[in-house]
Amino acid sequence: MKRRSHVGTYIVLTVAAIVSALPNLLVLVGSLRPNTEIVANPTGLPTSLYLGNYARAWEEGSIGIYFVNSLIVTLVSLALALVLFLPAAYALGRWQFRFAGLVQALFLIGLMIPLKIGILPLVQMYDQWRLIDNLGGLILVYTAQTAPLMILILSTFYRQLPDTLEAAAMIDGASPFRTFFSVMTPLMTPAIAASVILSIGPIWNDFFMPLVLLRNEENFTIPVGFSSFFGEYGVDRGMLFAGIVIAVAPVVIFFALAMRQIVGGLTAGIEK
């Protein structure tokens, strides 16, 4: 009976995986077909390996510019978030001070309140600060957006580290800052990887904030840049599919390479 239940589970998971992968496979196959073939037979297989869609997406569709903008915004936002929120998470996870629970609760509220609710005052403030149509302004928004999730993951992991580590560092004469940088944070690799990876998707794939805050096409990120692929009377599906593959490939590769760190970071506290 146990073996049969395992077989049934594998069948269900296999079917679910195929259903989930089918749209992605259609996009990948479509990116290797000329637009005329896609229009004639949307679900057909390519008769030959056609890479012209990728060249046109990169040059005519300006996907290269959008790709670089998305890369800059994502990397700088995550780097800035780590610089700001690692110390904050360490303080919340390791130090006992007044109103620590209230501060933690305020960060967690950010997981329940969408950032889009405050878009009107944000635009007004950015207009006064001349941050509209500026990648720096978009970076600040995404840095703040990552705060609740990063604080939750990192502070929880910091809290689970043994107190003997700090005690040993104190006996050796290490200051609190030296303990943070040299003793505790190097043990946080799984949690840092998990928080970074879970924050990449909402930044890389976001359409709303760049649409509202950016004006110049040279500053567009990939999701907003895709809107230029749609013409008034039609769309070049082959070029669109190639652009989607180019946009999704870095995230998929990064997830595949960091999967062990994701699982390690999310399950680190189970055995404690």
Tab-separated table of N, CA and C in Angstrom, residues 14-96:
chain	number	residue	atom	x	y	z
A	14	THR	N	4.254	14.339	-11.584
A	14	THR	CA	4.720	14.359	-12.976
A	14	THR	C	3.733	15.090	-13.870
A	15	VAL	N	2.442	14.802	-13.699
A	15	VAL	CA	1.417	15.480	-14.490
A	15	VAL	C	1.435	16.980	-14.205
A	16	ALA	N	1.553	17.340	-12.919
A	16	ALA	CA	1.589	18.758	-12.560
A	16	ALA	C	2.805	19.451	-13.172
A	17	ALA	N	3.953	18.764	-13.173
A	17	ALA	CA	5.171	19.343	-13.748
A	17	ALA	C	5.010	19.554	-15.255
A	18	ILE	N	4.398	18.586	-15.937
A	18	ILE	CA	4.197	18.712	-17.386
A	18	ILE	C	3.259	19.860	-17.706
A	19	VAL	N	2.163	19.975	-16.945
A	19	VAL	CA	1.207	21.059	-17.170
A	19	VAL	C	1.867	22.412	-16.932
A	20	SER	N	2.709	22.492	-15.890
A	20	SER	CA	3.379	23.759	-15.578
A	20	SER	C	4.424	24.116	-16.624
A	21	ALA	N	5.108	23.097	-17.157
A	21	ALA	CA	6.201	23.349	-18.101
A	21	ALA	C	5.709	23.567	-19.532
A	22	LEU	N	4.486	23.144	-19.844
A	22	LEU	CA	4.002	23.217	-21.223
A	22	LEU	C	3.971	24.643	-21.782
A	23	PRO	N	3.433	25.645	-21.058
A	23	PRO	CA	3.462	27.011	-21.619
A	23	PRO	C	4.884	27.519	-21.855
A	24	ASN	N	5.793	27.201	-20.937
A	24	ASN	CA	7.186	27.618	-21.118
A	24	ASN	C	7.813	26.942	-22.329
A	25	LEU	N	7.462	25.679	-22.529
A	25	LEU	CA	7.993	24.961	-23.688
A	25	LEU	C	7.467	25.550	-24.991
A	26	LEU	N	6.189	25.936	-25.011
A	26	LEU	CA	5.612	26.553	-26.204
A	26	LEU	C	6.299	27.887	-26.524
A	27	VAL	N	6.625	28.659	-25.481
A	27	VAL	CA	7.337	29.923	-25.699
A	27	VAL	C	8.727	29.665	-26.245
A	28	LEU	N	9.428	28.678	-25.683
A	28	LEU	CA	10.775	28.367	-26.148
A	28	LEU	C	10.767	27.885	-27.598
A	29	VAL	N	9.836	27.008	-27.913
A	29	VAL	CA	9.731	26.511	-29.291
A	29	VAL	C	9.339	27.638	-30.234
A	30	GLY	N	8.410	28.495	-29.803
A	30	GLY	CA	7.985	29.610	-30.642
A	30	GLY	C	9.105	30.599	-30.927
A	31	SER	N	10.035	30.739	-29.979
A	31	SER	CA	11.148	31.660	-30.209
A	31	SER	C	12.095	31.166	-31.287
A	32	LEU	N	11.992	29.893	-31.651
A	32	LEU	CA	12.861	29.310	-32.679
A	32	LEU	C	12.150	29.156	-34.018
A	33	ARG	N	10.967	29.791	-34.154
A	33	ARG	CA	10.196	29.711	-35.392
A	33	ARG	C	9.946	31.101	-35.947
A	34	PRO	N	9.927	31.280	-37.253
A	34	PRO	CA	9.554	32.578	-37.834
A	34	PRO	C	8.117	32.928	-37.489
A	35	ASN	N	7.805	34.197	-37.486
A	35	ASN	CA	6.466	34.642	-37.107
A	35	ASN	C	5.397	34.095	-38.042
A	36	THR	N	5.726	33.940	-39.327
A	36	THR	CA	4.746	33.415	-40.282
A	36	THR	C	4.344	31.992	-39.932
A	37	GLU	N	5.302	31.184	-39.508
A	37	GLU	CA	4.983	29.811	-39.106
A	37	GLU	C	4.123	29.784	-37.844
A	38	ILE	N	4.406	30.676	-36.908
A	38	ILE	CA	3.628	30.710	-35.665
A	38	ILE	C	2.183	31.101	-35.954
A	39	VAL	N	1.992	32.075	-36.832
A	39	VAL	CA	0.634	32.499	-37.182
A	39	VAL	C	-0.123	31.374	-37.878
A	40	ALA	N	0.568	30.637	-38.756
A	40	ALA	CA	-0.086	29.555	-39.490
A	40	ALA	C	-0.393	28.369	-38.585
A	41	ASN	N	0.531	28.047	-37.662
A	41	ASN	CA	0.354	26.897	-36.775
A	41	ASN	C	0.966	27.227	-35.416
A	42	PRO	N	0.190	27.793	-34.482
A	42	PRO	CA	0.748	28.278	-33.219
A	42	PRO	C	1.421	27.207	-32.378
A	43	THR	N	0.959	25.977	-32.436
A	43	THR	CA	1.504	24.921	-31.576
A	43	THR	C	2.406	23.956	-32.328
A	44	GLY	N	2.796	24.274	-33.543
A	44	GLY	CA	3.633	23.374	-34.326
A	44	GLY	C	5.086	23.407	-33.890
A	45	LEU	N	5.849	22.458	-34.405
A	45	LEU	CA	7.275	22.374	-34.123
A	45	LEU	C	8.053	23.120	-35.199
A	46	PRO	N	9.233	23.648	-34.875
A	46	PRO	CA	10.014	24.372	-35.888
A	46	PRO	C	10.532	23.440	-36.965
A	47	THR	N	10.455	23.886	-38.208
A	47	THR	CA	10.989	23.087	-39.314
A	47	THR	C	12.496	23.206	-39.408
A	48	SER	N	13.044	24.284	-38.854
A	48	SER	CA	14.493	24.484	-38.810
A	48	SER	C	14.822	25.384	-37.627
A	49	LEU	N	16.084	25.397	-37.230
A	49	LEU	CA	16.510	26.211	-36.089
A	49	LEU	C	16.669	27.669	-36.541
A	50	TYR	N	15.715	28.499	-36.170
A	50	TYR	CA	15.698	29.901	-36.596
A	50	TYR	C	16.036	30.785	-35.394
A	51	LEU	N	17.198	31.460	-35.446
A	51	LEU	CA	17.660	32.310	-34.349
A	51	LEU	C	17.473	33.801	-34.637
A	52	GLY	N	16.839	34.105	-35.766
A	52	GLY	CA	16.651	35.501	-36.126
A	52	GLY	C	15.796	36.270	-35.144
A	53	ASN	N	14.873	35.573	-34.459
A	53	ASN	CA	14.020	36.253	-33.488
A	53	ASN	C	14.843	36.867	-32.358
A	54	TYR	N	15.881	36.157	-31.919
A	54	TYR	CA	16.702	36.654	-30.821
A	54	TYR	C	17.495	37.890	-31.249
A	55	ALA	N	18.018	37.857	-32.454
A	55	ALA	CA	18.769	39.010	-32.955
A	55	ALA	C	17.858	40.229	-33.087
A	56	ARG	N	16.652	40.032	-33.612
A	56	ARG	CA	15.729	41.153	-33.780
A	56	ARG	C	15.211	41.661	-32.444
A	57	ALA	N	14.985	40.742	-31.508
A	57	ALA	CA	14.538	41.169	-30.178
A	57	ALA	C	15.604	42.002	-29.486
A	58	TRP	N	16.869	41.619	-29.671
A	58	TRP	CA	17.964	42.325	-29.008
A	58	TRP	C	18.214	43.686	-29.643
A	59	GLU	N	18.088	43.771	-30.950
A	59	GLU	CA	18.411	45.010	-31.654
A	59	GLU	C	17.164	45.851	-31.933
A	60	GLU	N	16.230	45.308	-32.699
A	60	GLU	CA	15.038	46.069	-33.060
A	60	GLU	C	14.135	46.318	-31.844
A	61	GLY	N	13.996	45.294	-31.023
A	61	GLY	CA	13.140	45.436	-29.850
A	61	GLY	C	13.814	46.092	-28.665
A	62	SER	N	15.112	46.403	-28.768
A	62	SER	CA	15.876	47.066	-27.689
A	62	SER	C	15.856	46.269	-26.399
A	63	ILE	N	15.716	44.946	-26.510
A	63	ILE	CA	15.678	44.129	-25.303
A	63	ILE	C	17.005	44.190	-24.558
A	64	GLY	N	18.099	44.471	-25.297
A	64	GLY	CA	19.402	44.590	-24.644
A	64	GLY	C	19.436	45.747	-23.663
A	65	ILE	N	18.853	46.895	-24.046
A	65	ILE	CA	18.803	48.057	-23.147
A	65	ILE	C	17.934	47.752	-21.937
A	66	TYR	N	16.769	47.162	-22.182
A	66	TYR	CA	15.868	46.825	-21.071
A	66	TYR	C	16.519	45.804	-20.139
A	67	PHE	N	17.245	44.857	-20.716
A	67	PHE	CA	17.905	43.819	-19.924
A	67	PHE	C	18.944	44.446	-18.987
A	68	VAL	N	19.757	45.350	-19.516
A	68	VAL	CA	20.783	46.003	-18.700
A	68	VAL	C	20.140	46.833	-17.590
A	69	ASN	N	19.075	47.554	-17.915
A	69	ASN	CA	18.382	48.345	-16.893
A	69	ASN	C	17.825	47.459	-15.786
A	70	SER	N	17.197	46.354	-16.154
A	70	SER	CA	16.668	45.434	-15.147
A	70	SER	C	17.784	44.852	-14.298
A	71	LEU	N	18.897	44.539	-14.939
A	71	LEU	CA	20.026	43.976	-14.206
A	71	LEU	C	20.586	44.973	-13.200
A	72	ILE	N	20.734	46.219	-13.619
A	72	ILE	CA	21.251	47.252	-12.711
A	72	ILE	C	20.307	47.460	-11.535
A	73	VAL	N	19.025	47.603	-11.837
A	73	VAL	CA	18.041	47.857	-10.785
A	73	VAL	C	17.989	46.695	-9.793
A	74	THR	N	17.994	45.471	-10.301
A	74	THR	CA	17.883	44.303	-9.433
A	74	THR	C	19.120	44.139	-8.551
A	75	LEU	N	20.303	44.201	-9.154
A	75	LEU	CA	21.536	43.976	-8.399
A	75	LEU	C	21.779	45.072	-7.361
A	76	VAL	N	21.587	46.320	-7.750
A	76	VAL	CA	21.823	47.420	-6.813
A	76	VAL	C	20.791	47.400	-5.691
A	77	SER	N	19.542	47.109	-6.005
A	77	SER	CA	18.495	47.040	-4.976
A	77	SER	C	18.804	45.953	-3.953
A	78	LEU	N	19.208	44.781	-4.420
A	78	LEU	CA	19.509	43.683	-3.503
A	78	LEU	C	20.761	43.964	-2.690
A	79	ALA	N	21.774	44.549	-3.322
A	79	ALA	CA	22.998	44.876	-2.583
A	79	ALA	C	22.707	45.908	-1.494
A	80	LEU	N	21.951	46.942	-1.840
A	80	LEU	CA	21.602	47.967	-0.862
A	80	LEU	C	20.736	47.386	0.258
A	81	ALA	N	19.829	46.480	-0.101
A	81	ALA	CA	18.974	45.848	0.906
A	81	ALA	C	19.802	45.031	1.894
A	82	LEU	N	20.787	44.298	1.413
A	82	LEU	CA	21.628	43.509	2.313
A	82	LEU	C	22.441	44.405	3.245
A	83	VAL	N	22.970	45.493	2.705
A	83	VAL	CA	23.760	46.408	3.536
A	83	VAL	C	22.899	47.005	4.650
A	84	LEU	N	21.647	47.309	4.354
A	84	LEU	CA	20.778	47.943	5.342
A	84	LEU	C	20.120	46.941	6.287
A	85	PHE	N	19.660	45.807	5.747
A	85	PHE	CA	18.789	44.933	6.520
A	85	PHE	C	19.516	43.813	7.257
A	86	LEU	N	20.744	43.492	6.856
A	86	LEU	CA	21.513	42.527	7.652
A	86	LEU	C	21.764	43.045	9.068
A	87	PRO	N	22.286	44.257	9.245
A	87	PRO	CA	22.441	44.762	10.620
A	87	PRO	C	21.115	44.894	11.360
A	88	ALA	N	20.065	45.331	10.656
A	88	ALA	CA	18.759	45.468	11.305
A	88	ALA	C	18.240	44.115	11.779
A	89	ALA	N	18.389	43.089	10.931
A	89	ALA	CA	17.940	41.752	11.309
A	89	ALA	C	18.775	41.198	12.457
A	90	TYR	N	20.053	41.499	12.460
A	90	TYR	CA	20.928	41.044	13.565
A	90	TYR	C	20.481	41.671	14.880
A	91	ALA	N	20.178	42.962	14.868
A	91	ALA	CA	19.730	43.638	16.089
A	91	ALA	C	18.398	43.071	16.577
A	92	LEU	N	17.478	42.829	15.650
A	92	LEU	CA	16.173	42.297	16.050
A	92	LEU	C	16.266	40.846	16.508
A	93	GLY	N	17.181	40.093	15.914
A	93	GLY	CA	17.277	38.675	16.239
A	93	GLY	C	18.109	38.356	17.458
A	94	ARG	N	19.109	39.216	17.766
A	94	ARG	CA	20.067	38.881	18.818
A	94	ARG	C	20.002	39.783	20.038
A	95	TRP	N	19.561	41.018	19.897
A	95	TRP	CA	19.590	41.971	20.996
A	95	TRP	C	18.221	42.068	21.661
A	96	GLN	N	18.247	42.249	22.969
A	96	GLN	CA	17.033	42.466	23.737
A	96	GLN	C	16.925	43.952	24.062
